[in-house]
XYZ file of C-alpha atoms in Angstrom:
387
model
C 64.063 19.250 79.782
C 61.775 18.439 76.861
C 57.852 17.905 77.078
C 56.848 15.008 74.766
C 53.146 14.612 75.903
C 51.381 16.495 73.016
C 53.347 14.553 70.446
C 52.266 11.204 71.967
C 48.616 12.226 71.858
C 48.832 13.127 68.155
C 50.509 9.874 67.336
C 47.816 7.974 69.120
C 45.137 9.682 67.054
C 46.887 8.981 63.788
C 47.321 5.282 64.787
C 43.636 5.042 65.661
C 42.513 6.569 62.266
C 44.958 4.228 60.351
C 43.467 1.185 62.167
C 39.898 2.241 61.236
C 40.874 2.574 57.571
C 42.493 -0.884 57.626
C 39.368 -2.411 59.171
C 37.162 -0.884 56.492
C 39.358 -2.069 53.717
C 39.439 -5.620 55.060
C 35.708 -5.726 55.440
C 35.199 -4.553 51.819
C 37.595 -7.202 50.587
C 35.788 -9.938 52.459
C 32.437 -8.833 51.053
C 33.705 -8.868 47.455
C 35.136 -12.356 48.025
C 31.744 -13.739 49.245
C 31.135 -16.856 47.193
C 27.377 -16.437 47.395
C 27.496 -13.263 45.345
C 29.414 -15.039 42.558
C 26.788 -17.790 42.283
C 23.902 -15.308 41.671
C 24.829 -12.872 38.842
C 22.379 -10.064 37.987
C 20.399 -10.417 34.665
C 20.076 -7.231 32.683
C 16.797 -6.090 31.119
C 18.306 -6.582 27.652
C 18.728 -10.244 28.316
C 15.159 -10.779 29.579
C 12.802 -12.930 27.346
C 10.652 -10.633 25.064
C 6.885 -11.166 25.192
C 5.691 -11.437 21.553
C 2.514 -12.349 19.713
C 3.064 -14.863 16.932
C 0.751 -16.315 14.287
C 1.198 -19.368 12.032
C 1.797 -19.040 8.289
C -1.298 -20.292 6.521
C -1.723 -22.082 3.242
C -4.761 -21.191 1.215
C -6.120 -18.865 -1.541
C -5.414 -15.195 -1.951
C -7.269 -12.684 -4.178
C -4.982 -10.547 -6.257
C -6.478 -7.052 -6.114
C -5.977 -3.497 -7.223
C -6.890 -0.935 -4.628
C -7.653 2.634 -5.454
C -9.748 5.702 -4.577
C -12.821 6.406 -6.605
C -15.708 8.919 -7.047
C -19.337 7.892 -7.376
C -20.614 9.269 -10.698
C -24.194 8.990 -12.020
C -24.627 7.360 -15.389
C -27.004 10.160 -16.335
C -27.461 13.616 -14.909
C -29.954 16.006 -16.608
C -30.708 19.640 -15.964
C -34.386 20.251 -16.791
C -34.788 23.402 -18.950
C -37.727 24.825 -20.672
C -37.764 24.523 -24.480
C -40.198 27.427 -24.834
C -40.711 30.873 -23.324
C -43.533 31.789 -21.070
C -44.902 32.040 -17.586
C -44.367 29.073 -15.216
C -47.925 28.125 -14.156
C -47.427 25.071 -12.054
C -44.598 22.985 -10.463
C -45.800 19.425 -9.831
C -42.746 17.886 -8.268
C -41.399 17.560 -4.761
C -37.766 18.366 -4.138
C -35.574 15.345 -3.582
C -38.318 12.893 -4.665
C -37.828 9.937 -6.957
C -39.477 10.380 -10.404
C -40.057 8.048 -13.343
C -39.383 8.765 -16.937
C -42.336 10.681 -18.484
C -43.647 12.132 -15.209
C -45.065 15.618 -15.487
C -42.821 18.036 -13.611
C -44.124 21.569 -14.525
C -46.385 23.424 -16.913
C -45.924 26.637 -18.806
C -48.820 28.868 -19.854
C -50.069 27.147 -23.047
C -52.513 29.861 -24.276
C -50.103 31.598 -26.685
C -49.100 28.344 -28.250
C -52.652 27.161 -28.628
C -53.377 30.355 -30.551
C -50.390 29.751 -32.792
C -51.535 26.223 -33.494
C -55.083 27.410 -34.349
C -53.588 30.052 -36.766
C -51.433 27.456 -38.516
C -54.363 25.060 -38.836
C -56.489 27.875 -40.322
C -53.879 28.662 -42.866
C -53.611 25.010 -43.741
C -57.335 24.732 -44.365
C -57.276 27.843 -46.553
C -54.526 26.502 -48.736
C -56.181 23.127 -48.942
C -59.222 24.816 -50.413
C -57.182 26.794 -52.878
C -55.378 23.559 -53.937
C -58.674 21.744 -54.447
C -59.953 24.601 -56.640
C -56.760 24.691 -58.710
C -56.862 20.977 -59.198
C -60.426 21.138 -60.480
C -59.475 23.862 -62.941
C -56.493 21.782 -64.094
C -58.764 18.834 -64.891
C -61.024 21.196 -66.861
C -58.132 22.697 -68.736
C -56.769 19.266 -69.655
C -60.150 18.377 -71.247
C -60.298 21.623 -73.154
C -56.793 21.237 -74.377
C -57.589 17.817 -75.740
C -60.484 19.467 -77.633
C -57.965 22.087 -78.794
C -60.155 24.745 -77.100
C -57.319 26.429 -75.062
C -53.697 27.304 -75.626
C -50.982 24.993 -74.279
C -49.562 27.976 -72.259
C -52.727 28.243 -70.221
C -52.568 24.523 -69.346
C -48.891 24.803 -68.402
C -49.579 27.790 -66.154
C -52.413 25.914 -64.315
C -50.187 22.912 -63.766
C -47.511 25.218 -62.226
C -50.159 26.798 -59.945
C -51.192 23.422 -58.654
C -47.602 22.431 -57.858
C -47.077 25.769 -56.107
C -50.152 25.226 -53.984
C -48.991 21.719 -53.145
C -45.672 23.087 -51.879
C -47.456 25.783 -49.854
C -49.666 23.135 -48.380
C -46.681 21.068 -47.398
C -45.161 24.103 -45.636
C -48.499 24.696 -43.864
C -48.546 21.166 -42.578
C -44.991 21.669 -41.161
C -46.120 24.913 -39.464
C -48.982 23.015 -37.864
C -46.642 20.334 -36.601
C -44.273 22.916 -35.248
C -47.036 24.751 -33.467
C -48.293 21.420 -32.029
C -44.784 20.600 -30.913
C -44.306 24.007 -29.277
C -47.594 23.509 -27.418
C -46.508 20.053 -26.148
C -43.271 21.571 -24.762
C -45.397 23.644 -22.329
C -45.694 20.409 -20.393
C -42.289 19.662 -18.939
C -41.809 15.922 -18.382
C -38.905 13.947 -16.827
C -36.600 12.598 -19.595
C -35.061 9.966 -17.257
C -35.891 8.221 -14.070
C -33.964 9.356 -11.015
C -33.811 11.627 -7.968
C -34.781 15.317 -8.141
C -32.608 18.058 -6.817
C -33.684 21.407 -5.337
C -36.120 23.684 -7.236
C -34.474 26.700 -8.868
C -37.543 28.597 -10.189
C -40.865 29.338 -8.462
C -44.262 29.353 -10.174
C -45.268 32.737 -11.607
C -41.843 33.564 -13.017
C -41.225 34.084 -16.693
C -38.791 31.485 -18.007
C -36.851 31.362 -21.219
C -35.517 28.539 -23.373
C -32.085 30.141 -23.160
C -31.931 29.886 -19.345
C -28.844 27.860 -18.434
C -29.737 27.326 -14.764
C -32.868 25.328 -15.497
C -35.811 24.387 -13.286
C -34.345 21.401 -11.490
C -31.870 18.556 -12.079
C -32.445 14.750 -12.209
C -29.734 12.277 -11.258
C -29.960 8.641 -12.041
C -29.346 6.605 -8.907
C -29.784 3.048 -10.023
C -27.562 1.819 -11.543
C -24.715 4.126 -10.658
C -21.026 4.157 -11.545
C -17.726 4.647 -9.696
C -14.782 6.170 -11.581
C -11.258 5.362 -10.277
C -7.680 5.287 -11.517
C -5.250 2.368 -11.888
C -1.426 2.966 -11.666
C 0.496 2.415 -14.850
C 2.475 -0.602 -13.454
C -0.855 -2.437 -12.852
C -2.317 -1.749 -16.224
C -0.793 -4.803 -18.043
C -2.238 -7.187 -15.425
C -5.570 -5.401 -15.536
C -5.796 -5.650 -19.359
C -4.997 -9.367 -19.226
C -7.729 -9.869 -16.686
C -10.217 -7.791 -18.766
C -9.614 -9.928 -21.834
C -10.209 -13.097 -19.894
C -13.445 -14.820 -19.367
C -16.093 -13.491 -16.989
C -16.620 -10.066 -15.406
C -14.189 -8.543 -12.879
C -15.854 -7.994 -9.487
C -15.415 -4.597 -7.821
C -16.172 -3.543 -4.244
C -16.819 -0.044 -2.982
C -15.815 0.524 0.647
C -16.159 3.424 3.118
C -13.380 5.841 3.900
C -12.038 3.608 6.684
C -12.156 0.460 4.512
C -14.140 -1.217 7.212
C -17.552 -1.758 5.520
C -18.376 -2.849 1.978
C -20.902 -0.326 0.712
C -21.755 -2.060 -2.565
C -20.506 -4.775 -4.961
C -20.480 -4.342 -8.738
C -18.519 -5.127 -11.858
C -15.935 -3.382 -14.025
C -17.589 -1.803 -17.040
C -14.814 -0.217 -19.124
C -11.364 1.245 -19.301
C -10.229 4.514 -20.808
C -8.378 4.450 -24.082
C -5.104 6.103 -22.893
C -2.962 6.625 -19.801
C -2.974 10.131 -18.355
C 0.507 11.528 -18.787
C 0.118 13.966 -15.937
C -0.709 11.323 -13.326
C 0.559 8.089 -14.888
C -2.735 6.378 -14.278
C -5.562 4.815 -16.363
C -9.190 5.771 -15.708
C -11.645 2.932 -15.128
C -15.336 2.771 -14.562
C -17.308 0.194 -12.498
C -21.094 -0.128 -12.377
C -23.153 -0.968 -9.226
C -26.895 -1.784 -9.004
C -27.173 0.461 -5.905
C -30.633 -0.913 -4.970
C -30.226 0.283 -1.372
C -28.907 3.722 -2.382
C -25.622 3.083 -0.475
C -23.701 5.053 -3.102
C -24.395 8.762 -3.520
C -23.218 11.006 -6.419
C -19.789 12.625 -5.843
C -19.117 10.395 -2.829
C -15.465 9.321 -2.332
C -15.068 5.557 -1.820
C -12.176 3.064 -1.589
C -12.231 0.628 -4.505
C -11.100 -2.999 -4.600
C -10.831 -4.614 -8.011
C -10.159 -8.403 -7.971
C -8.039 -9.579 -10.937
C -7.741 -13.263 -10.155
C -7.313 -15.694 -7.278
C -4.029 -17.473 -6.261
C -4.673 -21.031 -5.021
C -2.590 -22.955 -2.440
C -0.186 -20.116 -1.441
C 1.452 -19.414 1.898
C 0.251 -16.158 3.384
C 1.158 -14.125 6.467
C -0.077 -10.805 7.849
C 1.516 -7.860 6.070
C 2.477 -6.290 9.412
C 4.823 -9.149 10.175
C 7.137 -8.245 7.247
C 10.221 -6.178 8.087
C 12.445 -4.213 5.646
C 16.160 -3.784 6.012
C 19.533 -3.991 4.277
C 19.022 -7.758 3.848
C 15.734 -7.121 2.061
C 12.370 -8.325 3.305
C 12.464 -10.622 6.300
C 10.311 -11.929 9.219
C 11.043 -13.191 12.703
C 10.316 -16.853 13.021
C 9.879 -18.423 16.405
C 11.674 -21.715 17.183
C 9.297 -23.307 19.715
C 11.894 -25.761 20.964
C 14.429 -23.096 21.865
C 11.882 -20.315 22.596
C 13.903 -17.949 20.448
C 13.122 -15.752 17.428
C 15.355 -15.837 14.358
C 15.300 -13.479 11.455
C 14.654 -15.131 8.101
C 14.746 -13.542 4.591
C 11.599 -14.116 2.543
C 10.378 -13.431 -0.960
C 6.908 -11.872 -1.232
C 4.199 -12.032 -3.852
C 0.801 -10.400 -4.178
C -0.985 -8.838 -1.176
C -4.633 -8.323 -0.318
C -6.821 -7.629 2.662
C -3.864 -7.186 5.020
C -2.141 -10.475 3.996
C 0.740 -11.089 1.713
C 1.814 -14.187 -0.145
C 5.264 -15.688 0.654
C 6.850 -17.345 -2.325
C 10.164 -18.406 -0.766
C 11.591 -18.766 2.735
C 8.667 -19.924 4.833
C 6.633 -23.135 5.343
C 3.033 -23.455 6.293
C 2.536 -23.656 10.092
C 5.723 -21.802 11.048
C 5.186 -19.112 13.686
C 5.997 -15.560 12.614
C 6.157 -12.635 15.131
C 3.377 -10.112 14.619
C 3.693 -7.943 17.750
C 6.770 -7.144 19.884
C 9.070 -6.702 16.752
C 10.623 -3.489 18.026
C 12.558 -5.287 20.824
C 13.674 -8.288 18.871
C 17.061 -9.203 17.477
C 18.280 -12.378 15.811
C 18.379 -15.216 18.342
C 16.555 -13.329 21.135
C 14.693 -15.396 23.665
C 10.979 -14.856 23.490
C 7.857 -15.634 25.404
C 4.681 -16.147 23.312
C 1.838 -14.165 24.888
C -1.755 -13.277 24.056
C -2.340 -10.451 21.596
C -2.075 -6.940 23.077
C -0.352 -8.161 26.343
C 3.140 -7.027 27.286
Protein backbone atom coordinates (compact mmCIF):
# COMPACT_ATOMS: atom_id res chain seq x y z
CA UNK A 1 0.00 0.00 0.00
CA UNK A 2 1.43 3.38 -1.13
CA UNK A 3 1.08 6.79 0.78
CA UNK A 4 0.38 9.63 -1.76
CA UNK A 5 -0.47 12.47 0.72
CA UNK A 6 2.96 14.34 0.74
CA UNK A 7 3.04 14.35 -3.05
CA UNK A 8 -0.41 15.94 -3.27
CA UNK A 9 0.61 18.73 -0.88
CA UNK A 10 3.67 19.57 -2.97
CA UNK A 11 1.61 19.66 -6.12
CA UNK A 12 -0.85 22.03 -4.52
CA UNK A 13 1.95 24.41 -3.57
CA UNK A 14 3.40 24.40 -7.09
CA UNK A 15 0.00 25.03 -8.58
CA UNK A 16 -0.55 27.98 -6.22
CA UNK A 17 2.80 29.58 -7.09
CA UNK A 18 2.12 29.12 -10.80
CA UNK A 19 -1.27 30.83 -10.45
CA UNK A 20 0.27 33.84 -8.67
CA UNK A 21 2.87 34.22 -11.46
CA UNK A 22 0.15 34.10 -14.11
CA UNK A 23 -1.83 36.75 -12.22
CA UNK A 24 1.13 39.10 -12.02
CA UNK A 25 1.94 38.69 -15.69
CA UNK A 26 -1.65 39.38 -16.69
CA UNK A 27 -1.79 42.51 -14.53
CA UNK A 28 1.44 43.86 -16.03
CA UNK A 29 0.16 43.25 -19.54
CA UNK A 30 -3.06 45.11 -18.83
CA UNK A 31 -1.16 48.06 -17.38
CA UNK A 32 1.07 48.37 -20.45
CA UNK A 33 -1.98 48.26 -22.69
CA UNK A 34 -3.66 51.15 -20.84
CA UNK A 35 -4.72 53.63 -23.58
CA UNK A 36 -4.37 56.56 -21.18
CA UNK A 37 -0.60 56.04 -20.94
CA UNK A 38 -0.24 56.12 -24.73
CA UNK A 39 -2.02 59.47 -25.01
CA UNK A 40 0.43 61.25 -22.58
CA UNK A 41 4.04 60.62 -23.69
CA UNK A 42 6.86 61.94 -21.46
CA UNK A 43 8.84 64.98 -22.81
CA UNK A 44 12.61 64.81 -22.26
CA UNK A 45 14.64 67.77 -20.98
CA UNK A 46 16.45 67.97 -24.34
CA UNK A 47 13.14 68.75 -26.09
CA UNK A 48 12.13 71.48 -23.65
CA UNK A 49 12.13 75.11 -25.02
CA UNK A 50 15.39 76.90 -24.22
CA UNK A 51 15.13 80.28 -22.47
CA UNK A 52 17.30 82.77 -24.37
CA UNK A 53 17.95 86.50 -24.38
CA UNK A 54 17.81 88.01 -27.87
CA UNK A 55 18.53 91.50 -29.20
CA UNK A 56 17.66 93.05 -32.56
CA UNK A 57 20.29 93.81 -35.15
CA UNK A 58 20.66 97.59 -35.36
CA UNK A 59 21.44 99.85 -38.29
CA UNK A 60 23.59 102.86 -37.55
CA UNK A 61 27.16 104.15 -37.47
CA UNK A 62 30.23 102.34 -36.17
CA UNK A 63 33.63 103.82 -35.35
CA UNK A 64 36.55 101.87 -36.81
CA UNK A 65 39.13 101.81 -34.04
CA UNK A 66 42.54 100.46 -33.15
CA UNK A 67 42.88 99.27 -29.58
CA UNK A 68 46.21 98.94 -27.83
CA UNK A 69 48.01 99.22 -24.50
CA UNK A 70 50.05 102.35 -23.89
CA UNK A 71 52.33 103.98 -21.36
CA UNK A 72 51.98 107.57 -20.20
CA UNK A 73 55.21 109.41 -21.04
CA UNK A 74 56.06 113.03 -20.16
CA UNK A 75 57.03 115.27 -23.05
CA UNK A 76 59.91 116.62 -20.94
CA UNK A 77 61.64 115.19 -17.90
CA UNK A 78 64.65 117.04 -16.45
CA UNK A 79 67.07 116.07 -13.69
CA UNK A 80 68.24 119.26 -11.98
CA UNK A 81 72.02 119.20 -11.57
CA UNK A 82 74.43 121.88 -10.40
CA UNK A 83 76.66 123.44 -13.07
CA UNK A 84 79.23 124.59 -10.48
CA UNK A 85 80.89 123.10 -7.41
CA UNK A 86 80.25 124.35 -3.92
CA UNK A 87 78.21 124.14 -0.74
CA UNK A 88 74.44 123.90 -1.08
CA UNK A 89 73.23 126.82 1.03
CA UNK A 90 69.46 126.77 0.55
CA UNK A 91 66.74 124.57 -0.92
CA UNK A 92 63.71 126.67 -1.82
CA UNK A 93 61.29 124.10 -3.23
CA UNK A 94 58.71 121.74 -1.75
CA UNK A 95 58.82 118.13 -2.83
CA UNK A 96 56.02 117.20 -5.21
CA UNK A 97 55.01 120.82 -5.81
CA UNK A 98 54.22 122.41 -9.16
CA UNK A 99 56.82 124.93 -10.33
CA UNK A 100 56.96 127.40 -13.18
CA UNK A 101 59.85 127.83 -15.55
CA UNK A 102 62.46 130.19 -14.04
CA UNK A 103 61.47 129.56 -10.41
CA UNK A 104 64.41 129.58 -7.97
CA UNK A 105 64.94 126.07 -6.62
CA UNK A 106 68.24 126.19 -4.71
CA UNK A 107 71.31 128.33 -4.09
CA UNK A 108 74.99 127.42 -3.89
CA UNK A 109 77.52 129.46 -1.89
CA UNK A 110 78.32 132.36 -4.27
CA UNK A 111 81.30 133.84 -2.35
CA UNK A 112 84.09 132.07 -4.30
CA UNK A 113 82.51 133.00 -7.61
CA UNK A 114 82.08 136.64 -6.62
CA UNK A 115 85.80 136.76 -5.82
CA UNK A 116 86.64 135.28 -9.23
CA UNK A 117 84.45 137.85 -10.93
CA UNK A 118 86.13 140.71 -9.02
CA UNK A 119 89.57 139.37 -9.98
CA UNK A 120 88.61 139.15 -13.65
CA UNK A 121 87.17 142.66 -13.61
CA UNK A 122 90.37 144.01 -12.00
CA UNK A 123 92.54 142.38 -14.66
CA UNK A 124 90.26 143.87 -17.30
CA UNK A 125 90.68 147.38 -15.90
CA UNK A 126 94.46 146.97 -15.75
CA UNK A 127 94.67 145.91 -19.38
CA UNK A 128 92.32 148.70 -20.44
CA UNK A 129 94.72 151.21 -18.90
CA UNK A 130 97.71 149.63 -20.61
CA UNK A 131 95.90 149.70 -23.94
CA UNK A 132 94.98 153.38 -23.52
CA UNK A 133 98.62 154.24 -22.78
CA UNK A 134 99.87 152.22 -25.76
CA UNK A 135 97.36 153.89 -28.08
CA UNK A 136 98.50 157.34 -26.90
CA UNK A 137 102.15 156.41 -27.59
CA UNK A 138 101.15 155.11 -31.03
CA UNK A 139 99.54 158.44 -31.93
CA UNK A 140 102.71 160.22 -30.82
CA UNK A 141 104.95 157.89 -32.80
CA UNK A 142 102.85 158.34 -35.93
CA UNK A 143 103.34 162.14 -35.67
CA UNK A 144 107.04 161.80 -35.13
CA UNK A 145 107.35 159.38 -38.01
CA UNK A 146 105.69 161.86 -40.33
CA UNK A 147 108.32 164.39 -39.21
CA UNK A 148 110.96 161.74 -39.89
CA UNK A 149 112.01 161.93 -36.23
CA UNK A 150 111.84 158.15 -35.42
CA UNK A 151 112.62 154.99 -37.28
CA UNK A 152 109.88 153.00 -38.97
CA UNK A 153 110.78 149.95 -36.85
CA UNK A 154 109.82 151.77 -33.68
CA UNK A 155 106.42 152.71 -35.13
CA UNK A 156 105.80 149.15 -36.25
CA UNK A 157 106.67 147.77 -32.81
CA UNK A 158 104.24 150.18 -31.15
CA UNK A 159 101.43 149.18 -33.49
CA UNK A 160 102.07 145.50 -32.66
CA UNK A 161 101.96 146.29 -28.94
CA UNK A 162 98.58 148.00 -29.34
CA UNK A 163 97.14 144.98 -31.22
CA UNK A 164 98.54 142.63 -28.58
CA UNK A 165 96.90 144.62 -25.79
CA UNK A 166 93.62 144.68 -27.71
CA UNK A 167 93.71 140.87 -27.89
CA UNK A 168 94.52 140.63 -24.21
CA UNK A 169 91.65 142.99 -23.45
CA UNK A 170 89.28 140.82 -25.45
CA UNK A 171 90.38 137.74 -23.48
CA UNK A 172 89.87 139.68 -20.25
CA UNK A 173 86.32 140.57 -21.22
CA UNK A 174 85.65 136.87 -21.90
CA UNK A 175 87.04 135.96 -18.49
CA UNK A 176 84.74 138.50 -16.88
CA UNK A 177 81.72 137.09 -18.72
CA UNK A 178 82.71 133.55 -17.71
CA UNK A 179 83.09 134.57 -14.07
CA UNK A 180 79.73 136.35 -14.18
CA UNK A 181 78.14 133.24 -15.74
CA UNK A 182 79.67 130.98 -13.08
CA UNK A 183 78.25 133.26 -10.42
CA UNK A 184 74.76 133.14 -11.98
CA UNK A 185 74.86 129.35 -11.90
CA UNK A 186 74.98 129.42 -8.11
CA UNK A 187 71.24 130.18 -8.38
CA UNK A 188 69.59 126.99 -9.64
CA UNK A 189 66.34 127.76 -11.50
CA UNK A 190 63.68 125.51 -13.02
CA UNK A 191 64.36 125.03 -16.75
CA UNK A 192 60.77 123.89 -17.44
CA UNK A 193 57.36 124.01 -15.80
CA UNK A 194 56.22 120.80 -14.16
CA UNK A 195 55.96 118.74 -11.00
CA UNK A 196 58.94 118.23 -8.70
CA UNK A 197 60.02 114.85 -7.43
CA UNK A 198 61.68 113.96 -4.13
CA UNK A 199 64.73 115.89 -2.93
CA UNK A 200 67.99 113.98 -3.24
CA UNK A 201 70.46 116.35 -1.51
CA UNK A 202 70.06 118.28 1.75
CA UNK A 203 71.39 121.80 2.44
CA UNK A 204 74.94 121.92 3.78
CA UNK A 205 76.28 119.22 1.48
CA UNK A 206 79.05 119.88 -1.01
CA UNK A 207 77.79 119.26 -4.52
CA UNK A 208 79.65 118.88 -7.77
CA UNK A 209 78.86 119.62 -11.39
CA UNK A 210 79.76 116.00 -12.19
CA UNK A 211 77.10 114.56 -9.86
CA UNK A 212 74.81 112.36 -11.98
CA UNK A 213 72.10 111.93 -9.34
CA UNK A 214 71.19 115.61 -9.24
CA UNK A 215 69.20 117.63 -6.73
CA UNK A 216 65.66 116.83 -7.89
CA UNK A 217 63.74 115.99 -11.07
CA UNK A 218 61.01 117.97 -12.84
CA UNK A 219 58.39 116.21 -14.95
CA UNK A 220 56.13 118.07 -17.34
CA UNK A 221 52.52 117.11 -16.62
CA UNK A 222 50.57 119.31 -19.04
CA UNK A 223 50.46 118.43 -21.83
CA UNK A 224 51.49 114.79 -21.56
CA UNK A 225 51.96 111.97 -24.05
CA UNK A 226 50.95 108.32 -24.33
CA UNK A 227 53.13 105.95 -26.34
CA UNK A 228 51.52 102.78 -27.72
CA UNK A 229 52.07 100.22 -30.47
CA UNK A 230 50.01 99.35 -33.54
CA UNK A 231 50.11 95.81 -35.02
CA UNK A 232 51.65 95.59 -38.47
CA UNK A 233 48.37 94.50 -40.20
CA UNK A 234 46.71 97.74 -39.02
CA UNK A 235 49.54 100.00 -40.15
CA UNK A 236 48.30 100.58 -43.76
CA UNK A 237 44.85 101.68 -42.56
CA UNK A 238 46.46 103.91 -39.93
CA UNK A 239 48.76 105.58 -42.45
CA UNK A 240 45.83 106.25 -44.78
CA UNK A 241 43.92 107.83 -41.91
CA UNK A 242 46.94 109.97 -40.91
CA UNK A 243 47.30 111.37 -44.42
CA UNK A 244 43.62 112.33 -44.48
CA UNK A 245 42.12 115.59 -43.29
CA UNK A 246 41.80 116.39 -39.63
CA UNK A 247 43.39 114.98 -36.49
CA UNK A 248 42.78 111.41 -35.32
CA UNK A 249 41.10 111.34 -31.87
CA UNK A 250 42.58 109.09 -29.20
CA UNK A 251 41.09 108.02 -25.88
CA UNK A 252 42.98 106.76 -22.83
CA UNK A 253 40.99 104.36 -20.63
CA UNK A 254 41.66 102.70 -17.29
CA UNK A 255 42.82 99.09 -16.92
CA UNK A 256 39.25 97.73 -16.94
CA UNK A 257 38.29 99.83 -19.98
CA UNK A 258 35.32 101.15 -18.04
CA UNK A 259 36.23 104.84 -17.70
CA UNK A 260 37.73 107.28 -20.18
CA UNK A 261 40.59 109.01 -18.38
CA UNK A 262 41.44 111.57 -21.05
CA UNK A 263 40.85 112.44 -24.71
CA UNK A 264 43.62 113.64 -27.00
CA UNK A 265 44.95 113.41 -30.53
CA UNK A 266 47.51 111.39 -32.43
CA UNK A 267 50.76 113.33 -32.71
CA UNK A 268 53.17 111.18 -34.69
CA UNK A 269 54.23 107.71 -35.84
CA UNK A 270 57.63 106.07 -35.69
CA UNK A 271 59.64 105.80 -38.92
CA UNK A 272 59.92 102.00 -38.95
CA UNK A 273 58.24 98.80 -37.74
CA UNK A 274 59.97 96.96 -34.91
CA UNK A 275 61.14 93.61 -36.30
CA UNK A 276 61.16 91.98 -32.87
CA UNK A 277 57.51 92.72 -32.10
CA UNK A 278 55.99 93.39 -35.53
CA UNK A 279 54.48 96.65 -34.30
CA UNK A 280 54.77 100.35 -35.07
CA UNK A 281 55.21 102.83 -32.23
CA UNK A 282 52.87 105.80 -32.08
CA UNK A 283 52.49 108.81 -29.79
CA UNK A 284 49.34 110.66 -28.76
CA UNK A 285 49.18 113.96 -26.85
CA UNK A 286 46.67 114.85 -24.11
CA UNK A 287 46.06 118.23 -22.45
CA UNK A 288 45.75 116.48 -19.04
CA UNK A 289 44.34 119.57 -17.36
CA UNK A 290 42.87 117.45 -14.54
CA UNK A 291 46.08 115.38 -14.08
CA UNK A 292 44.18 112.17 -14.83
CA UNK A 293 47.26 110.74 -16.55
CA UNK A 294 50.42 110.13 -14.53
CA UNK A 295 53.90 109.37 -15.91
CA UNK A 296 54.64 105.65 -16.48
CA UNK A 297 50.96 104.77 -15.97
CA UNK A 298 49.60 101.90 -18.10
CA UNK A 299 46.40 102.73 -20.00
CA UNK A 300 44.23 101.21 -22.69
CA UNK A 301 44.25 103.23 -25.90
CA UNK A 302 41.48 103.62 -28.48
CA UNK A 303 42.45 105.29 -31.73
CA UNK A 304 39.55 106.11 -34.06
CA UNK A 305 40.46 105.84 -37.74
CA UNK A 306 37.11 106.66 -39.36
CA UNK A 307 33.35 106.11 -38.97
CA UNK A 308 31.21 103.67 -40.96
CA UNK A 309 27.73 105.04 -41.65
CA UNK A 310 24.49 103.01 -42.10
CA UNK A 311 25.86 99.57 -41.21
CA UNK A 312 24.13 96.68 -39.45
CA UNK A 313 25.71 95.93 -36.09
CA UNK A 314 25.22 93.27 -33.41
CA UNK A 315 26.93 92.56 -30.08
CA UNK A 316 30.24 90.76 -30.57
CA UNK A 317 29.24 88.11 -27.98
CA UNK A 318 26.44 86.91 -30.27
CA UNK A 319 28.91 85.69 -32.92
CA UNK A 320 29.79 81.98 -32.91
CA UNK A 321 32.71 80.29 -34.66
CA UNK A 322 32.64 76.81 -36.14
CA UNK A 323 33.44 74.67 -39.16
CA UNK A 324 30.90 76.66 -41.16
CA UNK A 325 32.68 79.90 -40.31
CA UNK A 326 31.13 82.73 -38.34
CA UNK A 327 27.43 82.39 -37.59
CA UNK A 328 24.69 83.62 -35.28
CA UNK A 329 21.43 82.16 -34.00
CA UNK A 330 18.45 84.07 -35.39
CA UNK A 331 15.06 83.74 -33.64
CA UNK A 332 12.00 83.14 -35.83
CA UNK A 333 9.28 84.82 -33.78
CA UNK A 334 6.47 83.06 -35.64
CA UNK A 335 7.81 79.56 -34.92
CA UNK A 336 9.55 80.44 -31.63
CA UNK A 337 12.63 78.62 -32.89
CA UNK A 338 16.28 79.60 -33.33
CA UNK A 339 18.14 78.88 -36.56
CA UNK A 340 21.87 79.12 -37.20
CA UNK A 341 22.77 81.55 -39.96
CA UNK A 342 26.19 82.18 -41.48
CA UNK A 343 27.23 85.86 -41.53
CA UNK A 344 30.11 87.93 -42.86
CA UNK A 345 31.66 90.35 -40.40
CA UNK A 346 33.37 93.73 -40.80
CA UNK A 347 34.96 96.12 -38.35
CA UNK A 348 34.30 95.92 -34.62
CA UNK A 349 34.41 98.52 -31.83
CA UNK A 350 33.06 99.00 -28.31
CA UNK A 351 31.70 95.46 -28.08
CA UNK A 352 29.78 95.59 -31.38
CA UNK A 353 30.66 94.22 -34.80
CA UNK A 354 29.42 95.17 -38.26
CA UNK A 355 27.62 92.48 -40.29
CA UNK A 356 28.22 92.92 -44.01
CA UNK A 357 26.20 89.90 -45.22
CA UNK A 358 23.61 87.48 -43.85
CA UNK A 359 21.52 89.65 -41.56
CA UNK A 360 18.88 92.36 -41.87
CA UNK A 361 18.15 95.19 -39.46
CA UNK A 362 15.59 94.28 -36.82
CA UNK A 363 16.19 90.51 -36.84
CA UNK A 364 16.57 88.99 -33.39
CA UNK A 365 19.93 87.37 -32.64
CA UNK A 366 20.52 85.26 -29.54
CA UNK A 367 22.95 86.81 -27.07
CA UNK A 368 22.53 84.57 -23.99
CA UNK A 369 21.65 80.87 -23.79
CA UNK A 370 23.81 79.92 -26.79
CA UNK A 371 25.40 76.90 -25.08
CA UNK A 372 22.10 74.93 -25.16
CA UNK A 373 21.02 75.80 -28.68
CA UNK A 374 21.04 73.76 -31.85
CA UNK A 375 19.65 74.56 -35.29
CA UNK A 376 15.85 74.59 -35.18
CA UNK A 377 15.59 74.36 -31.38
CA UNK A 378 12.46 75.78 -29.79
CA UNK A 379 13.20 78.83 -27.63
CA UNK A 380 11.50 81.08 -25.14
CA UNK A 381 12.65 84.70 -25.14
CA UNK A 382 13.28 85.82 -21.58
CA UNK A 383 14.66 88.83 -19.76
CA UNK A 384 18.44 89.20 -19.58
CA UNK A 385 20.09 87.14 -16.89
CA UNK A 386 17.03 84.91 -16.27
CA UNK A 387 17.11 81.16 -16.87
